[in-house]
Coordinates of N, CA and C and ligand atoms in Angstrom, one line a residue:
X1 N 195.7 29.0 -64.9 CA 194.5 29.4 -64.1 C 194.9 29.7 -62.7
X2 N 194.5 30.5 -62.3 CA 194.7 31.6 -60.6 C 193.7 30.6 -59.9
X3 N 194.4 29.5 -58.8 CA 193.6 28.6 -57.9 C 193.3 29.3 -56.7
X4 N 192.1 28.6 -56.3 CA 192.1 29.0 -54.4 C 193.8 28.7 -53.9
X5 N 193.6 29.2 -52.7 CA 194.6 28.7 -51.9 C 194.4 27.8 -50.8
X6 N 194.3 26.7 -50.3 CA 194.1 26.6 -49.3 C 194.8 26.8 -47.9
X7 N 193.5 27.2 -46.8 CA 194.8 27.4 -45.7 C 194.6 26.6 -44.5
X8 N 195.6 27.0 -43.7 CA 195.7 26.2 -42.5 C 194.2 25.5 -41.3
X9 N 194.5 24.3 -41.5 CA 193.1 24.0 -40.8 C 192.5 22.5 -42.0
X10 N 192.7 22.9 -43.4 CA 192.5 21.7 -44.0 C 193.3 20.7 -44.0
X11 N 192.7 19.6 -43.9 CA 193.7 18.0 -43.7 C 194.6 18.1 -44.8
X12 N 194.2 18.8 -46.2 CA 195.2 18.6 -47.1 C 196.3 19.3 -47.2
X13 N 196.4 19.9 -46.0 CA 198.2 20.7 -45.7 C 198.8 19.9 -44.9
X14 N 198.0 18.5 -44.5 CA 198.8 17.7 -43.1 C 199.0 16.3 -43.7
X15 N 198.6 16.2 -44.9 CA 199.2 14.6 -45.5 C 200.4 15.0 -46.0
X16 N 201.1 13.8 -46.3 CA 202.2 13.8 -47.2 C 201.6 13.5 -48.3
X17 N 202.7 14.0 -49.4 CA 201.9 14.3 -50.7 C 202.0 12.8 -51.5
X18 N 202.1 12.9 -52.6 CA 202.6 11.1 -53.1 C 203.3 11.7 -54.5
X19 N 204.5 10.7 -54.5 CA 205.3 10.8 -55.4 C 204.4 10.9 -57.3
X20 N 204.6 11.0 -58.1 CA 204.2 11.1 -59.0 C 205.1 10.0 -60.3
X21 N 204.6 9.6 -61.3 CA 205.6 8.8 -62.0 C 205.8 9.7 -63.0
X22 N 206.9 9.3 -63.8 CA 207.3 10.0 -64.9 C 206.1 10.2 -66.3
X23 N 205.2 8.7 -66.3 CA 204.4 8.6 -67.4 C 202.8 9.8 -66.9
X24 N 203.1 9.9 -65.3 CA 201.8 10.7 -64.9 C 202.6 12.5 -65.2
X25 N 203.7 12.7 -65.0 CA 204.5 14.4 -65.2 C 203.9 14.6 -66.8
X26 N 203.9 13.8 -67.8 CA 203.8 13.9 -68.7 C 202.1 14.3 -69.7
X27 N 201.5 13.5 -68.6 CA 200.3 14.3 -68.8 C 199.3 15.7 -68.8
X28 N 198.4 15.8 -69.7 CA 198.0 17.1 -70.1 C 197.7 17.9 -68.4
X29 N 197.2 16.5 -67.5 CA 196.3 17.0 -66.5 C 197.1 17.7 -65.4
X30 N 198.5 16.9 -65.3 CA 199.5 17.5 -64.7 C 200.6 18.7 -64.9
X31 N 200.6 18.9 -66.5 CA 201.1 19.9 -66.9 C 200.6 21.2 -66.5
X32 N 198.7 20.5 -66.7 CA 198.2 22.4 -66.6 C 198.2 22.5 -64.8
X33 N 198.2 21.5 -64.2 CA 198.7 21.9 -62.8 C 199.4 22.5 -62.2
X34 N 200.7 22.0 -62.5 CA 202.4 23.0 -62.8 C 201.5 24.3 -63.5
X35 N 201.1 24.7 -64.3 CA 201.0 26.1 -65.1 C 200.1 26.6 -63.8
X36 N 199.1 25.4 -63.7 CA 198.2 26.8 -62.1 C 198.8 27.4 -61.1
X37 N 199.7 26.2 -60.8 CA 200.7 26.5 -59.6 C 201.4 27.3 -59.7
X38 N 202.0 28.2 -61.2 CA 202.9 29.1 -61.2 C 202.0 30.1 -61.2
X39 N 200.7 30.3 -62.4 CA 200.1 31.4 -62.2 C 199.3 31.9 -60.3
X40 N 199.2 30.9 -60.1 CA 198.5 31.0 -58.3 C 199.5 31.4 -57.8
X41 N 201.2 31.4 -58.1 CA 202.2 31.4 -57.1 C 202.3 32.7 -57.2
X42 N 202.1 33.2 -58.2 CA 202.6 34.7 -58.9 C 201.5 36.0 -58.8
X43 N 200.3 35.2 -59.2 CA 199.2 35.9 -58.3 C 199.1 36.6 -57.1
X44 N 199.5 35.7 -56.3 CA 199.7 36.0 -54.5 C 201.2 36.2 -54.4
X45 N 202.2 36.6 -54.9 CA 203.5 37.5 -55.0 C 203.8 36.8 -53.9
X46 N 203.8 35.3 -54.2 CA 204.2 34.0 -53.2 C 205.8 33.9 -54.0
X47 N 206.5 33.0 -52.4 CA 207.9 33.0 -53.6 C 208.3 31.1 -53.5
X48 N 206.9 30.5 -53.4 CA 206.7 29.3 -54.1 C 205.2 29.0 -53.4
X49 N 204.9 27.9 -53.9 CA 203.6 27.2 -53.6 C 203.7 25.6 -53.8
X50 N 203.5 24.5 -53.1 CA 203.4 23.7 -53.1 C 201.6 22.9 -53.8
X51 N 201.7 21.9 -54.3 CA 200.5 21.6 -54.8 C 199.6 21.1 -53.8
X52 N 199.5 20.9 -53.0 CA 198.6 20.8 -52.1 C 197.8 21.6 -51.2
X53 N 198.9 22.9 -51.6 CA 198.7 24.4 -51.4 C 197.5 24.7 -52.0
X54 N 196.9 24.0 -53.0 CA 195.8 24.3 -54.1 C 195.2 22.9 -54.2
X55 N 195.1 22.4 -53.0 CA 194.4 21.1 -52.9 C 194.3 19.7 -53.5
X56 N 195.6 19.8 -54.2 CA 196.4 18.9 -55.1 C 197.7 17.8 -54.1
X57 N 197.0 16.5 -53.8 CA 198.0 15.9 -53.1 C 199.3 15.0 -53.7
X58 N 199.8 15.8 -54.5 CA 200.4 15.5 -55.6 C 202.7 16.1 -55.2
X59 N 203.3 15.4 -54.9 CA 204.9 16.0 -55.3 C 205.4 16.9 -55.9
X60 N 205.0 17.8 -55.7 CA 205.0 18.8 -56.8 C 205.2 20.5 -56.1
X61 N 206.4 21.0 -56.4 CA 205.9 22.6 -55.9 C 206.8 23.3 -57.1
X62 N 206.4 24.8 -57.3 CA 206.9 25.8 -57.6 C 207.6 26.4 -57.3
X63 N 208.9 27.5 -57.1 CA 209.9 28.2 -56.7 C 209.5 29.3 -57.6
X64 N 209.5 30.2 -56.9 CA 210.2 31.7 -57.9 C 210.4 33.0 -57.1
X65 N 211.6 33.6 -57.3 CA 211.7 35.0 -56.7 C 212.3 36.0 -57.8
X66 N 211.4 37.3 -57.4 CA 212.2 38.2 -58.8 C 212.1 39.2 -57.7
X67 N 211.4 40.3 -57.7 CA 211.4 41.9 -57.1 C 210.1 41.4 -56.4
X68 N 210.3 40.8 -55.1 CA 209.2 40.2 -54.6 C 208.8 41.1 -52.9
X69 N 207.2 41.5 -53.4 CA 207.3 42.4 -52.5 C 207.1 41.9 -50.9
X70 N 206.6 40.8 -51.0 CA 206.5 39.9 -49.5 C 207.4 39.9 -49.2
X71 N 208.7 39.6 -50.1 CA 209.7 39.4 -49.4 C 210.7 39.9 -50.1
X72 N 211.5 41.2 -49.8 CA 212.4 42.7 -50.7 C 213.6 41.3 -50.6
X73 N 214.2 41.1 -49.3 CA 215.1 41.2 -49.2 C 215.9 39.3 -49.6
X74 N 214.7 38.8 -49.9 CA 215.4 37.4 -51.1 C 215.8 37.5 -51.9
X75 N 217.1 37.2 -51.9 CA 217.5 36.8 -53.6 C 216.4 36.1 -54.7
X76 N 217.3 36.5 -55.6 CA 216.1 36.1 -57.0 C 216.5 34.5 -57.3
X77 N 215.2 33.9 -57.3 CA 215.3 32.2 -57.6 C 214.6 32.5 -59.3
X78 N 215.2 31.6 -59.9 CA 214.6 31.8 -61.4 C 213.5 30.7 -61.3
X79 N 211.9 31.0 -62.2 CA 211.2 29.7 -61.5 C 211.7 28.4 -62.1
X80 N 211.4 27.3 -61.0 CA 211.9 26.2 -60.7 C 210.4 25.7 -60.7
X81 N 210.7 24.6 -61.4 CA 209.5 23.6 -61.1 C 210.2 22.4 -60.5
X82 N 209.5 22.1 -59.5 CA 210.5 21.0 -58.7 C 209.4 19.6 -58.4
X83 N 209.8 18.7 -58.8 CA 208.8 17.4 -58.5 C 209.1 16.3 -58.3
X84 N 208.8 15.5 -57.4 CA 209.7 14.7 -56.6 C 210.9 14.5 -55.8
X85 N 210.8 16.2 -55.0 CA 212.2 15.9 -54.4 C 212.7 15.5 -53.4
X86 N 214.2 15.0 -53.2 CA 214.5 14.7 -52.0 C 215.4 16.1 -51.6
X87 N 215.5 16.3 -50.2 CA 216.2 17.3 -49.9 C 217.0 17.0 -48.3
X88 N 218.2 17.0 -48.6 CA 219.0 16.8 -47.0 C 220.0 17.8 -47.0
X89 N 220.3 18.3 -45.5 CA 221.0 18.8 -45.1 C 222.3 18.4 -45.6
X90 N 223.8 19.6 -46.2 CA 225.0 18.4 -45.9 C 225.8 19.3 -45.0
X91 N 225.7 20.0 -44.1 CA 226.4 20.3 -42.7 C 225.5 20.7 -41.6
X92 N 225.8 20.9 -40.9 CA 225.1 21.4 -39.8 C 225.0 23.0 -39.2
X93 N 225.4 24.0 -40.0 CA 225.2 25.3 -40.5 C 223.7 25.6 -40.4
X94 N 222.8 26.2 -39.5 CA 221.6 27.1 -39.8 C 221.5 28.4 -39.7
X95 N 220.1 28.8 -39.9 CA 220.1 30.4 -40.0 C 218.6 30.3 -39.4
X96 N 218.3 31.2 -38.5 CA 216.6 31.5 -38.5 C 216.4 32.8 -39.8
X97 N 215.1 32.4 -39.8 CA 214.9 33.2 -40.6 C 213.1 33.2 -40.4
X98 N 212.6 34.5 -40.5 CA 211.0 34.6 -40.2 C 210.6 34.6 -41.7
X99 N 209.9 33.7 -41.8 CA 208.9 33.2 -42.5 C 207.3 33.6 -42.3
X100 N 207.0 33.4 -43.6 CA 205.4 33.7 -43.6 C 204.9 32.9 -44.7
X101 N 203.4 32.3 -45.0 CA 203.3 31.1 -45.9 C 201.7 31.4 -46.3
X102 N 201.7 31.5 -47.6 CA 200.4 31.8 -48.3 C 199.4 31.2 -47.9
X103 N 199.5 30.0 -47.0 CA 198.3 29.4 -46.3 C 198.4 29.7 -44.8
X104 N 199.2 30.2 -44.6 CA 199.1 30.9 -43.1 C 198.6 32.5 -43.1
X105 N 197.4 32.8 -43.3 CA 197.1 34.0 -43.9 C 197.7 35.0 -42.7
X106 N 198.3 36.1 -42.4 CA 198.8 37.2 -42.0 C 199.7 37.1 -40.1
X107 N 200.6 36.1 -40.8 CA 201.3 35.7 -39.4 C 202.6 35.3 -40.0
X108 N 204.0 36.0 -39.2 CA 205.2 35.1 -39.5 C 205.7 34.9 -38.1
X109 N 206.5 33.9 -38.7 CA 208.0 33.5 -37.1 C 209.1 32.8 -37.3
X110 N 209.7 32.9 -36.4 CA 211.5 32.6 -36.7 C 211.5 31.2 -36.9
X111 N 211.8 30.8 -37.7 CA 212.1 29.5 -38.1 C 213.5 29.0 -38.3
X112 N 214.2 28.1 -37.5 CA 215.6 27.6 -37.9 C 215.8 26.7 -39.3
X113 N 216.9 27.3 -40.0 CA 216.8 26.1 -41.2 C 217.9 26.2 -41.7
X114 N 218.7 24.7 -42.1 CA 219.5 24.5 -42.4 C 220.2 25.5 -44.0
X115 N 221.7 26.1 -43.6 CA 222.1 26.9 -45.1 C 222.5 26.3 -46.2
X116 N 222.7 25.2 -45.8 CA 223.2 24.0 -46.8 C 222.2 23.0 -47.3
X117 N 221.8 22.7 -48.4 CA 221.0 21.6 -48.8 C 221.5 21.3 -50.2
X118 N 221.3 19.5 -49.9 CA 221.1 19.3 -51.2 C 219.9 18.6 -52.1
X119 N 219.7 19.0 -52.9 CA 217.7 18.9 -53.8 C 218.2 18.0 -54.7
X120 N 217.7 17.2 -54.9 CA 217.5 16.3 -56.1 C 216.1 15.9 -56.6
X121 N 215.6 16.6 -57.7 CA 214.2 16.4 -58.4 C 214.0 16.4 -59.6
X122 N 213.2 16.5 -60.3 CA 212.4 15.8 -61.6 C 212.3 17.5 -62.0
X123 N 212.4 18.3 -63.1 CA 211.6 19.3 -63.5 C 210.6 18.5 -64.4
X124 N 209.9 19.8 -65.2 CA 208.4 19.4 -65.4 C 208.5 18.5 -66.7
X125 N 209.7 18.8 -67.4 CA 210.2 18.0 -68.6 C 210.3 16.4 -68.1
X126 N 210.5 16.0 -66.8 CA 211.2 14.5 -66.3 C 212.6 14.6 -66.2
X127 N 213.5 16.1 -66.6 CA 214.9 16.2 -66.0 C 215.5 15.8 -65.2
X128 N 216.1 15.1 -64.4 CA 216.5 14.9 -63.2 C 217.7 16.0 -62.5
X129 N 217.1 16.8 -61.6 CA 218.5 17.8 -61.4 C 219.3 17.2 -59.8
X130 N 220.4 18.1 -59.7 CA 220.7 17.2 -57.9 C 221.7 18.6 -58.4
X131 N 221.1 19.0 -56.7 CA 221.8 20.6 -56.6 C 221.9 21.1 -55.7
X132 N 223.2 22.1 -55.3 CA 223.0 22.4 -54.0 C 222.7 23.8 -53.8
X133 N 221.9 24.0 -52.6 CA 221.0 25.5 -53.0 C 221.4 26.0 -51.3
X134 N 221.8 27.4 -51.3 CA 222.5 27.6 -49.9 C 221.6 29.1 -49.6
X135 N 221.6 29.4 -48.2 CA 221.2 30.5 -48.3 C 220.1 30.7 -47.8
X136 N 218.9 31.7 -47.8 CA 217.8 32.1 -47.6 C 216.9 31.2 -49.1
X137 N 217.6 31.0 -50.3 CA 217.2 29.8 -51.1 C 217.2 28.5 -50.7
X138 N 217.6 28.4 -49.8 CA 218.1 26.9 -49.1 C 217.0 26.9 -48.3
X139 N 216.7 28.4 -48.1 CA 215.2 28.0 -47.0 C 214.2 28.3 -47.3
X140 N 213.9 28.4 -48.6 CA 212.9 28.3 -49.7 C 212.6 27.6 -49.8
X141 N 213.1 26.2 -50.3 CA 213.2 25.0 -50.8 C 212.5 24.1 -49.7
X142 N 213.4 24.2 -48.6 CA 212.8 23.4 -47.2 C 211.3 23.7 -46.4
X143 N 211.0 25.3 -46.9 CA 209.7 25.6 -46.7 C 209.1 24.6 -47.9
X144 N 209.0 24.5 -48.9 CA 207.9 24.2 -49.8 C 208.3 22.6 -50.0
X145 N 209.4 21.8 -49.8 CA 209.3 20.6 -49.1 C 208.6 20.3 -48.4
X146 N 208.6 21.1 -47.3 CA 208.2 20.6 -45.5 C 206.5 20.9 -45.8
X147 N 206.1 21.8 -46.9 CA 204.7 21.3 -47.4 C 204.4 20.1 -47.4
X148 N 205.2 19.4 -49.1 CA 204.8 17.8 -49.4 C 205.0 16.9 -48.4
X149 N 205.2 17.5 -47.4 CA 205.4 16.2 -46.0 C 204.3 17.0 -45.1
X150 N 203.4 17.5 -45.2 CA 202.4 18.0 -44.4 C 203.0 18.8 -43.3
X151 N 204.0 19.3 -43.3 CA 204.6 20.4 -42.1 C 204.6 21.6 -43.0
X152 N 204.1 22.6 -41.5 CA 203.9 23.9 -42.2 C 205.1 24.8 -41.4
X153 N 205.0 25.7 -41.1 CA 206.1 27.1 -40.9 C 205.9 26.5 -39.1
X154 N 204.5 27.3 -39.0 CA 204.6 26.8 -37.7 C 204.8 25.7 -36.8
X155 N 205.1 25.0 -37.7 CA 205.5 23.6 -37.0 C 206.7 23.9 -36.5
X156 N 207.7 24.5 -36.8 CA 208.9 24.8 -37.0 C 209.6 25.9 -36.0
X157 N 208.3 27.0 -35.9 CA 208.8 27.9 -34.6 C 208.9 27.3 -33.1
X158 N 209.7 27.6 -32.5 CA 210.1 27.1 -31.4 C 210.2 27.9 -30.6
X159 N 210.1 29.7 -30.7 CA 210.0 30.4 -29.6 C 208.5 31.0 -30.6
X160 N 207.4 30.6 -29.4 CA 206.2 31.1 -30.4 C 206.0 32.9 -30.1
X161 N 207.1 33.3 -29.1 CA 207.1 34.6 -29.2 C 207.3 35.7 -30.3
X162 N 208.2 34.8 -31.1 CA 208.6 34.9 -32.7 C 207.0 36.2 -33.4
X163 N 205.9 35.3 -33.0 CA 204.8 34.9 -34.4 C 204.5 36.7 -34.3
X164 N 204.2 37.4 -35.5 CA 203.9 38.1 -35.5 C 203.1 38.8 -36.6
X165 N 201.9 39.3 -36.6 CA 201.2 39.3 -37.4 C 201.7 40.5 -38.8
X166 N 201.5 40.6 -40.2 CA 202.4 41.0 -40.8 C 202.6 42.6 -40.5
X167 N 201.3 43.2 -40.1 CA 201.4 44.6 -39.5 C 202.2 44.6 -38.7
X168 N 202.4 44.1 -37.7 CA 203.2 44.3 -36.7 C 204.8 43.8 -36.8
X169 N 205.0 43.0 -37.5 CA 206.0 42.7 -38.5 C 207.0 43.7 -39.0
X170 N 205.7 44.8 -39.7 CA 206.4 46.0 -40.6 C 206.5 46.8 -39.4
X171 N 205.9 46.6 -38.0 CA 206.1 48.2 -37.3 C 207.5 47.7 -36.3
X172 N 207.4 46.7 -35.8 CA 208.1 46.7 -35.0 C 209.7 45.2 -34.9
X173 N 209.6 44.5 -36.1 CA 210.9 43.6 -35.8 C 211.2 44.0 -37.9
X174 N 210.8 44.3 -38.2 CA 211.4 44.1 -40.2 C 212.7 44.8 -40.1
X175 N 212.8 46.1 -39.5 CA 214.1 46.7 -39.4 C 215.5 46.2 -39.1
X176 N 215.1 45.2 -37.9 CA 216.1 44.7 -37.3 C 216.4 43.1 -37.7
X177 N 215.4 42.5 -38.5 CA 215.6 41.4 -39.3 C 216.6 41.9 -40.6
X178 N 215.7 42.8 -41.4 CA 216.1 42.9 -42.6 C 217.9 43.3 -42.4
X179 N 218.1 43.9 -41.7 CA 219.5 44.5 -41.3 C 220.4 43.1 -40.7
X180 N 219.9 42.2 -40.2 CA 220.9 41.3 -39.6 C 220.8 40.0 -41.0
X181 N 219.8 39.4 -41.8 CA 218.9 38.8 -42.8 C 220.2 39.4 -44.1
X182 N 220.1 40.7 -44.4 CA 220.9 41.3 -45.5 C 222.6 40.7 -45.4
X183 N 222.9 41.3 -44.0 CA 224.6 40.5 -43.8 C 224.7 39.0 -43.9
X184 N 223.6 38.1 -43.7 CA 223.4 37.0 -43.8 C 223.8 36.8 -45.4
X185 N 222.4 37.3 -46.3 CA 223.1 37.3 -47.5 C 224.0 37.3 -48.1
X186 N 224.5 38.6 -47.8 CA 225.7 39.8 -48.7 C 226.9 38.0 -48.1
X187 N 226.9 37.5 -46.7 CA 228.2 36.7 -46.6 C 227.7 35.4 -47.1
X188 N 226.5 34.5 -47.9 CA 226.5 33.0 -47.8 C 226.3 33.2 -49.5
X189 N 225.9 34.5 -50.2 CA 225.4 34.8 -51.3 C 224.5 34.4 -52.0
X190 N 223.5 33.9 -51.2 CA 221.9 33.4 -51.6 C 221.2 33.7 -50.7
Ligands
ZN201 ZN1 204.1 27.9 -47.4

């Protein structure tokens, strides 16, 4: 089922979320949660959603990227249901990258973030995965983390001259992102 989204301004983007146990993943009430969260993610041609994103203060986010039109120039993540995770840096390697966030309705900005991470979490089965995800995926992951810890995008910009609304986006910096963003790619290969 296709949820609200909530956006910026409600308290429930600024808690940290709470871990979940294996005996609660397993439940009907949480299953169909994960299923909202992908249908809500895919809905809004988001390329994840965290559950709190949908007013759920719960460990829990979604990943997915295919032919995504927010965003052309990400690689394709296959969806990932990710729950409980920890995520750390393992070098000190970053990349900015502008960002934009389904509860930040029509505004992005440069955000620094680490190219190296390593994820270790629960899929929706109780799998335990531990992985390393590099790349413009690496800064996927950290966006929809830095949800379950109540930080949003904007927390993150540091030259707020960055911010720009998505019109203005497409008229005047997409060219020169997408073109410097692509070589990024084509050399870290995520
Ligand atoms: Zn977001």
């Amino acid at each position: 089922m296709i949820r609200d989204i909530v956006t910026i301004g409600h308290p429930v983007l600024r808690e940290a979320t709470r871990r979940i146990t294996a005996d609660e993943l397993s439940t009907p009430a949480v299953q169909q949660l994960i299923d909202d969260l992908i249908d809500t993610m895919r809905n809004a041609n988001g390329a994840g959603i965290a559950a709190n994103q949908i007013g759920e203060p719960l460990r829990i986010t979604v990943i997915e990227v295919n032919d995504n039109p927010r965003y052309p120039y990400k690689p394709r993540i296959p969806l990932t249901v990710v729950v409980n995770p920890v995520i750390e840096p393992i070098d000190d390697e970053t990349v900015v990258i502008n960002e934009g966030c389904l509860s930040v309705p029509n505004l992005r900005g440069d955000v620094s973030r680490n190219v190296n991470v390593r994820v270790r979490y629960l899929d929706r089965d109780g799998v335990p995965h531990d992985e390393i995800m590099r790349g413009l995926t690496a800064g996927t992951f950290q966006h929809e983390c830095d949800h379950l810890d109540g930080t949003l995008f904007v927390d993150r910009v540091t030259d707020t001259r960055t911010l720009t609304t998505w019109e203005q986006f497409e008229r005047f910096h997409r060219a020169a992102f997408i073109e410097r963003i692509t070589a990024f790619v084509e050399r870290v290969g995520s």
